[in-house]
PDB file of C-alpha atoms in Angstrom:
ATOM      1  CA  MET A  30     181.641 293.114  -4.212  1.00  0.00           C
ATOM      2  CA  SER A  31     180.133 290.422  -1.897  1.00  0.00           C
ATOM      3  CA  GLU A  32     176.743 288.922  -1.532  1.00  0.00           C
ATOM      4  CA  LYS A  33     174.881 289.004   1.821  1.00  0.00           C
ATOM      5  CA  ARG A  34     173.445 285.648   2.662  1.00  0.00           C
ATOM      6  CA  VAL A  35     170.379 285.374   4.719  1.00  0.00           C
ATOM      7  CA  GLU A  36     170.113 282.441   7.358  1.00  0.00           C
ATOM      8  CA  PHE A  37     166.458 281.415   7.377  1.00  0.00           C
ATOM      9  CA  CYS A  38     164.872 279.692  10.222  1.00  0.00           C
ATOM     10  CA  SER A  39     164.262 276.119  10.281  1.00  0.00           C
ATOM     11  CA  PHE A  40     161.158 274.846   8.117  1.00  0.00           C
ATOM     12  CA  ALA A  41     159.284 273.981  11.650  1.00  0.00           C
ATOM     13  CA  GLU A  42     159.855 277.463  13.148  1.00  0.00           C
ATOM     14  CA  ALA A  43     158.577 279.326   9.485  1.00  0.00           C
ATOM     15  CA  LYS A  44     155.822 276.890   9.397  1.00  0.00           C
ATOM     16  CA  LYS A  45     154.725 277.951  12.926  1.00  0.00           C
ATOM     17  CA  TYR A  46     155.096 281.411  12.296  1.00  0.00           C
ATOM     18  CA  ALA A  47     153.108 281.140   9.019  1.00  0.00           C
ATOM     19  CA  LYS A  48     150.146 279.424  10.909  1.00  0.00           C
ATOM     20  CA  SER A  49     149.985 282.256  13.726  1.00  0.00           C
ATOM     21  CA  LEU A  50     149.351 284.728  10.615  1.00  0.00           C
ATOM     22  CA  HIS A  51     145.921 282.994   9.952  1.00  0.00           C
ATOM     23  CA  LEU A  52     146.021 283.113   6.250  1.00  0.00           C
ATOM     24  CA  SER A  53     144.198 280.808   3.805  1.00  0.00           C
ATOM     25  CA  SER A  54     145.845 280.744   0.822  1.00  0.00           C
ATOM     26  CA  ARG A  55     149.189 281.315  -1.142  1.00  0.00           C
ATOM     27  CA  TYR A  56     147.478 284.620  -2.565  1.00  0.00           C
ATOM     28  CA  ASP A  57     147.067 285.801   0.984  1.00  0.00           C
ATOM     29  CA  TRP A  58     150.720 284.750   1.601  1.00  0.00           C
ATOM     30  CA  VAL A  59     151.816 286.996  -1.311  1.00  0.00           C
ATOM     31  CA  LEU A  60     149.609 289.845  -0.132  1.00  0.00           C
ATOM     32  CA  GLN A  61     151.199 289.861   3.441  1.00  0.00           C
ATOM     33  CA  THR A  62     154.676 289.663   2.159  1.00  0.00           C
ATOM     34  CA  ASN A  63     153.717 292.621  -0.247  1.00  0.00           C
ATOM     35  CA  SER A  64     152.254 294.752   2.421  1.00  0.00           C
ATOM     36  CA  LYS A  65     153.572 297.481   4.568  1.00  0.00           C
ATOM     37  CA  LYS A  66     153.365 294.728   7.438  1.00  0.00           C
ATOM     38  CA  GLY A  67     155.133 292.000   5.500  1.00  0.00           C
ATOM     39  CA  ILE A  68     156.631 288.877   7.112  1.00  0.00           C
ATOM     40  CA  SER A  69     159.650 288.333   9.419  1.00  0.00           C
ATOM     41  CA  SER A  70     163.221 288.427   8.042  1.00  0.00           C
ATOM     42  CA  LYS A  71     163.789 285.189   9.343  1.00  0.00           C
ATOM     43  CA  VAL A  72     161.031 283.238   7.147  1.00  0.00           C
ATOM     44  CA  PRO A  73     161.328 283.084   3.024  1.00  0.00           C
ATOM     45  CA  LYS A  74     158.951 285.165   1.116  1.00  0.00           C
ATOM     46  CA  ASN A  75     159.238 281.779  -1.409  1.00  0.00           C
ATOM     47  CA  PRO A  76     159.385 279.079   1.407  1.00  0.00           C
ATOM     48  CA  ASP A  77     158.221 276.455  -1.355  1.00  0.00           C
ATOM     49  CA  GLU A  78     161.433 277.009  -2.963  1.00  0.00           C
ATOM     50  CA  VAL A  79     163.576 277.186  -0.072  1.00  0.00           C
ATOM     51  CA  TYR A  80     162.258 274.287   2.122  1.00  0.00           C
ATOM     52  CA  GLU A  81     161.738 272.165  -0.830  1.00  0.00           C
ATOM     53  CA  LYS A  82     162.591 269.054   1.201  1.00  0.00           C
ATOM     54  CA  GLU A  83     160.207 269.545   3.419  1.00  0.00           C
ATOM     55  CA  TRP A  84     157.576 271.235   1.797  1.00  0.00           C
ATOM     56  CA  LYS A  85     154.189 269.662   1.283  1.00  0.00           C
ATOM     57  CA  ASN A  86     151.748 272.134  -0.129  1.00  0.00           C
ATOM     58  CA  TRP A  87     150.463 275.696   0.867  1.00  0.00           C
ATOM     59  CA  LYS A  88     147.616 274.544   3.120  1.00  0.00           C
ATOM     60  CA  ASP A  89     149.890 272.385   5.260  1.00  0.00           C
ATOM     61  CA  PHE A  90     152.404 275.217   5.356  1.00  0.00           C
ATOM     62  CA  LEU A  91     149.829 277.907   6.164  1.00  0.00           C
ATOM     63  CA  GLY A  92     147.627 275.378   8.377  1.00  0.00           C
ATOM     64  CA  TYR A  93     144.582 276.044   6.370  1.00  0.00           C
ATOM     65  CA  HIS A  94     142.386 273.017   6.560  1.00  0.00           C
ATOM     66  CA  LYS A  95     138.870 274.280   6.023  1.00  0.00           C
ATOM     67  CA  LYS A  96     136.345 271.653   6.180  1.00  0.00           C
ATOM     68  CA  VAL A  97     133.580 271.747   3.720  1.00  0.00           C
ATOM     69  CA  PRO A  98     130.254 270.459   4.996  1.00  0.00           C
ATOM     70  CA  PHE A  99     128.720 268.006   2.251  1.00  0.00           C
ATOM     71  CA  LEU A 100     124.799 267.737   2.129  1.00  0.00           C
ATOM     72  CA  SER A 101     123.227 264.462   2.581  1.00  0.00           C
ATOM     73  CA  PHE A 102     122.236 262.367  -0.278  1.00  0.00           C
ATOM     74  CA  LYS A 103     118.519 263.252   0.105  1.00  0.00           C
ATOM     75  CA  GLU A 104     119.260 266.953   0.633  1.00  0.00           C
ATOM     76  CA  ALA A 105     121.348 266.845  -2.709  1.00  0.00           C
ATOM     77  CA  ARG A 106     118.725 265.008  -4.767  1.00  0.00           C
ATOM     78  CA  GLU A 107     115.723 267.514  -3.492  1.00  0.00           C
TER      79      GLU A 107
END
């Protein structure tokens, strides 16, 4: 019995696809991969393992860079 090997797209293509989904966390990624809509068959469900050499973190992969506004010192002190 032969195993079917899946050919995934490049890391850059997978990252571009992931960003297009507008997800904000690994949890959202897991929900997406397990939903009826799912993800492209060219993108692995576990990109952190498949693209181990290129991998930084989930925020980088998903393009999620939420900036949290900080209060000024005076506002925080009050």
